[in-house]
Amino acid sequence: MNALVATNRNFKLAARLLGLDSKLERSLLIPFREIKVECTIPKDDGTLASFVGFRVQHDNARGPMKGGIRYHPEVDPDEVNALAQLMTWKTAVANIPYGGAKGGIGCSPGDLSISELERLTRVFTQKIHDLIGIHTDVPAPDMGTGPQTMAWILDEYSKFHGYSPAVVTGKPIDLGGSLGRDAATGRGVLFATEALLNEYGKSIHGQRFVIQGFGNVGSWAAQLISENGGKIVAVSDITGAIKNSKGIDIPRLLNHVKENKGVRGFSGGDPIDPKSILVEDCDVLIPAALGGVINRENANEIKAKFIIEAANHPTDPEADEILSKKGVVILPDIYANSGGVTVSYFEWVQNIQGFMWDEEKVNNELKTYMTKGFKDVKEMCKAHNCDLRMGAFTLGVNRVARATVLRGWEA
C-alpha cells in the first residue's frame, strides 16, 4: 500500500473517531498549494539540463509550513503529498507551531558535480523564493540533501530578502545551525523508547534491540541506546547485516562503518541475510530505513514485543492488524521520529531570537517535548480507546482541526 493511501486511511479513521464533519475533513486533506517549477542549468560540460522542482505546502493553520527537500530521481507526486500531509500531523503531535510541507527536485545527486548541485539549488531557490519564508514555509534537508544544500538556499534567498538564517533549518553550525541537530532524530527515538518502556515498567537497560538501517537516525539511535545500557543484537544497512546475541560493540561498529562505508565485513558479529533482520529475536525492533518494510509477508514472523518506527511509514496497515492481534506494541512514526523536526524548531527559534543555545539545553528541551508528547498521545488513546497510532493521529488531527475552526477557515 503506498504512503498516500495509508496516510489518508489513518487520517479518515482519526477524523471518524473525533467526529469531524465531512466538510472540515475534506478541507483538512486538500493541500494549501502545490508548486511545480522547471529548473534549467548549464552543466560543467556546457550543455543545458532541465529538472523539475516542486513543493507541496499542505497546511498552515498552526503556523509556517515545514518539511524536507529531497533530491531523488523518482520523486513521486503522491508520495510527496503524503509526506507533506504527514508533516502537518507530526508537527501538531509534537506541539510545535508549524504546518506541513515537502518538496524536492527530480535528479540523481550522485550523477551531478558539487558545482552543478549548487547551480541547481540556486535556480530552484530563485523560482520559489517568494513562496517560502521565515513565517511562510521553512525547508529542511531530506534524502540527497544536507547542510550544504541549506547553506546555498539560505544564501540565494538572502539575496532577495536580506540575511535570513531562519528561512531553512538543518544548516551548518557556522551559518546558524543548532547544536544537537545532527543527533536529534536518533536522540528523539531514544526518549520515545524510554517513555514507552517506562509505561510497561521496563527501562532501556538490558533490553535487546534490533536496528534496521544504519544511516543518520539508526547509527545515532544505536549509539545512544547502547550508552544507556541497551543491548543491540543485530544491525543492517544497504551493504549487509550483522548479528551478535551477546551485543554488538557499537563504538567499534561506528568506526568500521566510517572506514568501510557500511556494516558489511564487521568482525564483531556474524553476517546474516539483511532480509531476515526484521524477524531476528529481540525485545525492541527499530526500523530506521525505508517505508513499507513490515508487511503481511513478514509480520507473522516478527518476534519483537515493541516496534519503534524511526523510519517514515515502515509498517503497512495489513501488518498493523496482524501485529496488534499478536499483542505487539507499535510506537508510530509521527511521534517516534519527531525529534528531528522538534530540534529544527529550536534552530528556527534561536535564529529568530539571534541567541544560540548550548547543546545541553537543546537536548533537555527535546526530552521535555518528547516526554510530554508521549503523555498527550496516551491521553488520546484513553479518550478514544485506541492504539498508539490512532492516539497520535487523533491528537495531531484534532489540534489542526481546532486551529482551522478557530481561524474561521472551515468550509
Coordinates of C-alpha atoms in Angstrom, one line a residue:
M1 CA 0.0 0.0 0.0
N2 CA 1.5 3.3 -1.0
A3 CA 2.2 6.1 1.6
L4 CA -0.6 8.4 0.4
V5 CA -3.3 5.7 0.7
A6 CA -2.1 4.7 4.1
T7 CA -1.8 8.3 5.4
N8 CA -5.3 9.1 4.0
R9 CA -6.7 6.0 5.6
N10 CA -5.2 6.9 9.1
F11 CA -6.5 10.4 8.7
K12 CA -10.0 9.3 7.9
L13 CA -10.1 6.8 10.8
A14 CA -8.9 9.7 13.1
A15 CA -11.5 12.1 11.7
R16 CA -14.2 9.5 12.4
L17 CA -13.0 8.9 16.0
L18 CA -13.1 12.7 16.5
G19 CA -16.5 13.1 14.9
L20 CA -15.3 15.8 12.4
D21 CA -17.9 16.9 9.9
S22 CA -17.3 15.9 6.3
K23 CA -16.7 19.4 5.0
L24 CA -14.0 20.1 7.6
E25 CA -12.5 16.7 6.9
R26 CA -12.3 17.4 3.2
S27 CA -10.7 20.8 3.7
L28 CA -8.1 19.4 6.0
L29 CA -7.0 17.0 3.3
I30 CA -6.6 19.4 0.4
P31 CA -3.1 20.9 0.2
F32 CA -2.8 24.7 0.6
R33 CA -0.6 25.0 -2.5
E34 CA 1.3 22.7 -4.9
I35 CA 4.2 24.3 -6.8
K36 CA 6.0 22.8 -9.8
V37 CA 8.9 24.7 -11.5
E38 CA 11.3 24.0 -14.3
C39 CA 15.0 24.3 -13.3
T40 CA 17.4 24.6 -16.2
I41 CA 21.1 24.8 -15.5
P42 CA 24.3 24.7 -17.6
K43 CA 26.2 21.5 -16.8
D44 CA 30.0 21.5 -16.3
D45 CA 30.5 20.4 -20.0
G46 CA 28.5 23.5 -21.2
T47 CA 25.3 21.6 -22.2
L48 CA 22.0 22.6 -20.7
A49 CA 20.0 20.2 -18.4
S50 CA 16.4 20.6 -17.2
F51 CA 15.0 19.3 -13.9
V52 CA 11.6 19.5 -12.3
G53 CA 11.4 21.0 -8.9
F54 CA 8.3 21.0 -6.7
R55 CA 6.9 21.9 -3.3
V56 CA 3.7 20.7 -1.7
Q57 CA 2.5 23.1 1.0
H58 CA -0.2 21.2 2.9
D59 CA -1.5 23.2 5.8
N60 CA -0.6 26.4 7.7
A61 CA -3.4 26.7 10.2
R62 CA -1.0 26.3 13.2
G63 CA 2.0 28.2 11.7
P64 CA 4.5 28.3 8.9
M65 CA 4.8 25.1 6.8
K66 CA 7.7 22.9 7.5
G67 CA 9.3 19.9 5.7
G68 CA 12.2 18.5 3.8
I69 CA 13.6 19.0 0.3
R70 CA 14.8 15.7 -1.3
Y71 CA 17.0 15.2 -4.4
H72 CA 16.0 11.9 -5.8
P73 CA 15.4 10.5 -9.3
E74 CA 11.9 9.0 -8.6
V75 CA 10.1 11.8 -6.9
D76 CA 6.5 10.6 -6.9
P77 CA 3.9 13.3 -6.5
D78 CA 1.6 11.0 -4.4
E79 CA 4.4 10.3 -2.0
V80 CA 5.4 13.9 -1.7
N81 CA 1.7 14.8 -1.0
A82 CA 1.6 12.0 1.7
L83 CA 4.8 13.2 3.3
A84 CA 3.6 16.9 3.3
Q85 CA 0.4 15.8 5.0
L86 CA 2.3 13.6 7.4
M87 CA 4.3 16.7 8.4
T88 CA 1.1 18.6 9.2
W89 CA 0.1 15.9 11.7
K90 CA 3.7 15.3 13.0
T91 CA 4.3 18.9 13.9
A92 CA 0.9 19.0 15.6
V93 CA 1.6 15.9 17.7
A94 CA 5.0 17.4 18.7
N95 CA 3.0 20.6 19.6
I96 CA 5.3 22.9 17.7
P97 CA 3.8 25.8 15.8
Y98 CA 4.1 24.6 12.2
G99 CA 2.1 23.0 9.4
G100 CA 3.4 20.5 6.9
A101 CA 5.2 20.7 3.5
K102 CA 7.5 18.6 1.4
G103 CA 9.4 19.1 -1.8
G104 CA 12.4 18.4 -3.9
I105 CA 14.0 18.1 -7.3
G106 CA 13.8 15.0 -9.6
C107 CA 17.5 14.4 -10.1
S108 CA 20.2 11.8 -9.3
P109 CA 22.5 13.8 -6.9
G110 CA 25.3 11.2 -7.3
D111 CA 25.5 12.0 -11.1
L112 CA 25.9 15.7 -10.6
S113 CA 29.1 17.6 -9.6
I114 CA 29.2 19.8 -6.5
S115 CA 29.1 22.9 -8.7
E116 CA 26.1 21.5 -10.7
L117 CA 24.2 20.8 -7.5
E118 CA 24.9 24.3 -6.3
R119 CA 23.6 25.8 -9.6
L120 CA 20.5 23.6 -9.4
T121 CA 19.8 24.5 -5.8
R122 CA 20.2 28.2 -6.5
V123 CA 17.9 28.1 -9.6
F124 CA 15.3 26.2 -7.6
T125 CA 15.5 28.8 -4.8
Q126 CA 15.1 31.7 -7.3
K127 CA 11.9 30.1 -8.6
I128 CA 10.3 29.5 -5.1
H129 CA 11.9 32.3 -3.0
D130 CA 8.6 34.3 -2.8
L131 CA 6.7 31.2 -1.8
I132 CA 8.9 30.2 1.1
G133 CA 9.9 32.3 4.1
I134 CA 10.6 32.5 7.8
H135 CA 6.8 32.8 8.6
T136 CA 5.5 31.1 5.4
D137 CA 7.4 27.8 4.7
V138 CA 10.7 26.7 6.2
P139 CA 12.5 23.9 4.2
A140 CA 15.0 21.4 5.7
P141 CA 17.2 18.6 4.4
D142 CA 15.9 15.2 3.3
M143 CA 17.1 12.4 1.1
G144 CA 20.0 13.5 -1.1
T145 CA 20.4 16.9 0.6
G146 CA 22.2 18.2 3.6
P147 CA 23.6 21.2 5.5
Q148 CA 25.5 22.4 2.4
T149 CA 22.2 22.4 0.3
M150 CA 20.6 24.5 3.1
A151 CA 23.5 26.9 3.0
W152 CA 23.0 27.5 -0.7
I153 CA 19.3 28.1 -0.3
L154 CA 19.9 30.5 2.6
D155 CA 22.4 32.5 0.6
E156 CA 20.3 32.7 -2.6
Y157 CA 17.1 33.5 -0.5
S158 CA 19.1 36.3 1.3
K159 CA 20.0 38.0 -2.0
F160 CA 16.2 38.7 -2.4
H161 CA 15.2 39.2 1.2
G162 CA 18.2 40.2 3.3
Y163 CA 20.1 37.9 5.6
S164 CA 17.5 35.4 6.8
P165 CA 19.1 32.4 8.7
A166 CA 15.6 31.2 9.9
V167 CA 14.4 30.5 6.3
V168 CA 15.8 27.0 6.4
T169 CA 16.8 24.6 9.2
G170 CA 19.4 21.8 9.2
K171 CA 22.1 24.5 8.3
P172 CA 25.8 24.2 9.1
I173 CA 26.6 25.4 12.6
D174 CA 28.7 28.3 11.2
L175 CA 25.6 29.7 9.5
G176 CA 23.2 29.5 12.4
G177 CA 22.6 25.7 12.6
S178 CA 21.7 24.3 16.0
L179 CA 24.0 22.2 18.2
G180 CA 22.4 18.8 18.7
R181 CA 20.5 18.8 15.3
D182 CA 22.6 16.0 13.8
A183 CA 21.7 13.6 16.6
A184 CA 18.2 14.9 17.1
T185 CA 16.1 12.3 15.3
G186 CA 18.1 9.4 16.9
R187 CA 18.0 11.1 20.3
G188 CA 14.2 11.6 19.9
V189 CA 13.9 7.8 19.2
L190 CA 15.8 7.2 22.5
F191 CA 13.5 9.4 24.5
A192 CA 10.4 8.0 22.8
T193 CA 11.6 4.4 23.5
E194 CA 12.3 5.3 27.2
A195 CA 8.8 6.8 27.5
L196 CA 7.1 3.7 26.1
L197 CA 9.2 1.2 28.1
N198 CA 8.5 3.1 31.3
E199 CA 4.8 2.7 30.6
Y200 CA 5.4 -1.1 30.9
G201 CA 7.6 -0.9 33.9
K202 CA 10.8 -1.5 31.9
S203 CA 13.8 0.6 31.0
I204 CA 16.3 0.6 28.1
H205 CA 18.9 -1.1 30.3
G206 CA 19.1 -4.9 29.5
Q207 CA 16.5 -4.9 26.6
R208 CA 17.6 -6.5 23.3
F209 CA 17.4 -4.2 20.3
V210 CA 17.5 -4.8 16.5
I211 CA 18.0 -1.8 14.3
Q212 CA 17.3 -1.9 10.5
G213 CA 19.1 1.0 8.8
F214 CA 22.4 2.5 10.0
G215 CA 22.3 6.0 8.4
N216 CA 22.0 9.1 10.5
V217 CA 19.0 8.0 12.5
G218 CA 19.9 4.3 13.0
S219 CA 23.5 5.0 14.0
W220 CA 22.7 7.7 16.5
A221 CA 19.9 5.6 18.0
A222 CA 22.3 2.6 18.3
Q223 CA 24.9 4.7 19.9
L224 CA 22.6 6.4 22.4
I225 CA 20.7 3.2 23.3
S226 CA 23.9 1.3 23.9
E227 CA 25.2 4.2 26.1
N228 CA 22.0 3.8 28.1
G229 CA 22.6 0.1 28.7
G230 CA 20.5 -1.4 25.8
K231 CA 21.9 -4.5 24.1
I232 CA 22.0 -4.2 20.3
V233 CA 21.9 -7.7 18.9
A234 CA 21.6 -7.0 15.2
V235 CA 22.1 -4.2 12.7
S236 CA 21.7 -3.8 9.0
D237 CA 22.2 -1.2 6.2
I238 CA 22.3 -1.4 2.4
T239 CA 25.7 -3.2 2.4
G240 CA 24.6 -6.1 4.6
A241 CA 23.6 -7.2 8.1
I242 CA 25.3 -8.5 11.2
K243 CA 24.2 -10.2 14.4
N244 CA 25.8 -10.8 17.8
S245 CA 23.5 -12.2 20.5
K246 CA 25.9 -11.1 23.2
G247 CA 25.5 -7.5 22.0
I248 CA 27.4 -5.6 19.2
D249 CA 30.2 -3.2 20.3
I250 CA 28.6 0.0 18.8
P251 CA 31.7 2.3 19.1
R252 CA 33.7 -0.3 17.2
L253 CA 31.0 -0.7 14.6
L254 CA 30.7 3.1 14.1
N255 CA 34.5 3.2 13.3
H256 CA 34.1 0.2 10.9
V257 CA 31.2 2.0 9.1
K258 CA 33.2 5.2 8.8
E259 CA 36.2 3.3 7.2
N260 CA 34.3 0.8 5.1
K261 CA 31.1 2.8 4.2
G262 CA 28.8 0.2 5.6
V263 CA 28.3 -2.6 8.2
R264 CA 29.4 -5.4 5.9
G265 CA 32.5 -7.2 7.0
F266 CA 32.4 -6.1 10.6
S267 CA 34.3 -8.7 12.7
G268 CA 32.4 -8.2 15.9
G269 CA 29.3 -10.1 14.6
D270 CA 28.2 -12.8 12.3
P271 CA 26.9 -11.9 8.8
I272 CA 23.2 -12.6 8.3
D273 CA 20.7 -12.1 5.4
P274 CA 19.6 -8.5 5.5
K275 CA 16.1 -9.6 4.7
S276 CA 15.9 -11.6 8.0
I277 CA 16.8 -8.6 10.2
L278 CA 13.2 -7.7 11.0
V279 CA 12.4 -11.2 12.3
E280 CA 15.5 -11.6 14.5
D281 CA 14.8 -12.5 18.1
C282 CA 14.7 -9.2 20.2
D283 CA 12.6 -7.2 22.6
V284 CA 12.5 -3.9 20.6
L285 CA 12.7 -3.6 16.8
I286 CA 13.6 -0.2 15.3
P287 CA 13.0 0.1 11.6
A288 CA 15.1 3.2 10.7
A289 CA 15.4 2.8 6.9
L290 CA 12.7 2.7 4.2
G291 CA 8.9 2.7 4.3
G292 CA 6.8 -0.4 3.8
V293 CA 9.3 -2.9 5.2
I294 CA 6.9 -4.5 7.7
N295 CA 4.1 -6.0 5.6
R296 CA 1.8 -9.0 5.6
E297 CA 4.6 -11.3 4.3
N298 CA 6.8 -10.9 7.4
A299 CA 4.5 -9.5 10.1
N300 CA 3.7 -13.0 11.5
E301 CA 7.4 -13.8 11.9
I302 CA 8.3 -10.8 13.9
K303 CA 9.5 -11.7 17.4
A304 CA 9.8 -8.2 19.0
K305 CA 7.4 -7.1 21.7
F306 CA 7.8 -3.4 20.8
I307 CA 8.3 -1.7 17.4
I308 CA 9.6 1.9 17.4
E309 CA 9.1 3.5 13.9
A310 CA 12.2 5.6 13.4
A311 CA 11.6 5.5 9.6
N312 CA 8.6 7.1 7.9
H313 CA 5.7 4.7 7.3
P314 CA 7.7 1.4 7.8
T315 CA 4.6 -0.6 8.7
D316 CA 1.8 -1.4 6.2
P317 CA -1.8 -1.2 7.6
E318 CA -2.2 -5.0 6.9
A319 CA 0.9 -5.7 9.1
D320 CA -0.5 -3.3 11.7
E321 CA -3.6 -5.5 12.1
I322 CA -1.6 -8.8 12.3
L323 CA 0.8 -7.3 14.9
S324 CA -1.8 -5.8 17.1
K325 CA -3.6 -9.3 17.2
K326 CA -0.2 -10.7 18.4
G327 CA 0.0 -8.0 21.1
V328 CA 3.0 -6.2 19.6
V329 CA 3.1 -2.5 20.7
I330 CA 3.9 -0.1 17.8
L331 CA 5.1 3.4 18.6
P332 CA 4.1 5.3 15.4
D333 CA 6.4 7.3 13.2
I334 CA 4.6 10.6 13.6
Y335 CA 5.6 10.6 17.2
A336 CA 8.7 8.4 17.3
N337 CA 10.8 10.2 14.7
S338 CA 9.6 13.7 15.5
G339 CA 12.9 14.6 17.4
G340 CA 14.4 16.0 14.1
V341 CA 11.6 18.4 13.4
T342 CA 11.5 19.4 17.1
V343 CA 15.1 20.4 17.1
S344 CA 14.6 22.1 13.7
Y345 CA 12.0 24.2 15.5
F346 CA 14.6 25.0 18.2
E347 CA 17.0 26.1 15.4
W348 CA 14.4 28.4 13.9
V349 CA 13.6 29.9 17.4
Q350 CA 17.4 30.5 18.0
N351 CA 17.7 32.2 14.6
I352 CA 14.7 34.5 15.1
Q353 CA 16.0 35.5 18.6
G354 CA 19.6 35.8 17.4
F355 CA 20.5 33.9 20.5
M356 CA 22.1 30.4 20.3
W357 CA 21.7 27.6 22.9
D358 CA 24.3 25.2 24.2
E359 CA 23.9 21.5 23.4
E360 CA 22.8 20.6 26.8
K361 CA 19.8 23.0 26.6
V362 CA 18.8 21.6 23.2
N363 CA 18.9 18.0 24.5
N364 CA 17.0 18.9 27.7
E365 CA 14.3 20.8 25.8
L366 CA 14.0 17.8 23.3
K367 CA 13.5 15.4 26.2
T368 CA 10.8 17.7 27.7
Y369 CA 8.9 17.8 24.3
M370 CA 9.2 14.1 23.6
T371 CA 8.1 13.1 27.2
K372 CA 5.1 15.5 27.1
G373 CA 4.3 14.3 23.5
F374 CA 4.0 10.7 24.8
K375 CA 1.7 11.7 27.6
D376 CA -0.5 13.6 25.2
V377 CA -0.7 10.6 22.8
K378 CA -1.6 8.2 25.8
E379 CA -4.4 10.6 26.9
M380 CA -5.9 10.4 23.4
C381 CA -5.6 6.6 23.5
K382 CA -7.6 6.5 26.7
A383 CA -10.2 9.1 25.5
H384 CA -10.8 7.2 22.2
N385 CA -10.0 3.7 23.3
C386 CA -7.5 3.2 20.5
D387 CA -3.9 2.1 19.8
L388 CA -0.9 4.4 19.8
R389 CA -1.0 5.1 16.1
M390 CA -4.6 6.3 16.3
G391 CA -3.9 8.1 19.5
A392 CA -1.1 10.0 17.7
F393 CA -3.3 10.7 14.6
T394 CA -6.3 11.8 16.6
L395 CA -4.0 14.1 18.7
G396 CA -2.5 15.7 15.6
V397 CA -5.7 16.0 13.5
N398 CA -7.6 17.4 16.5
R399 CA -5.1 20.2 17.0
V400 CA -5.1 21.1 13.4
A401 CA -8.9 21.0 13.2
R402 CA -9.3 23.2 16.3
A403 CA -6.8 25.8 14.8
T404 CA -8.7 25.7 11.5
V405 CA -12.1 26.3 13.1
L406 CA -10.7 29.0 15.5
R407 CA -9.3 30.9 12.5
G408 CA -12.7 30.7 10.8
W409 CA -11.5 28.6 7.9
E410 CA -13.8 25.7 7.9
A411 CA -15.9 25.4 4.8

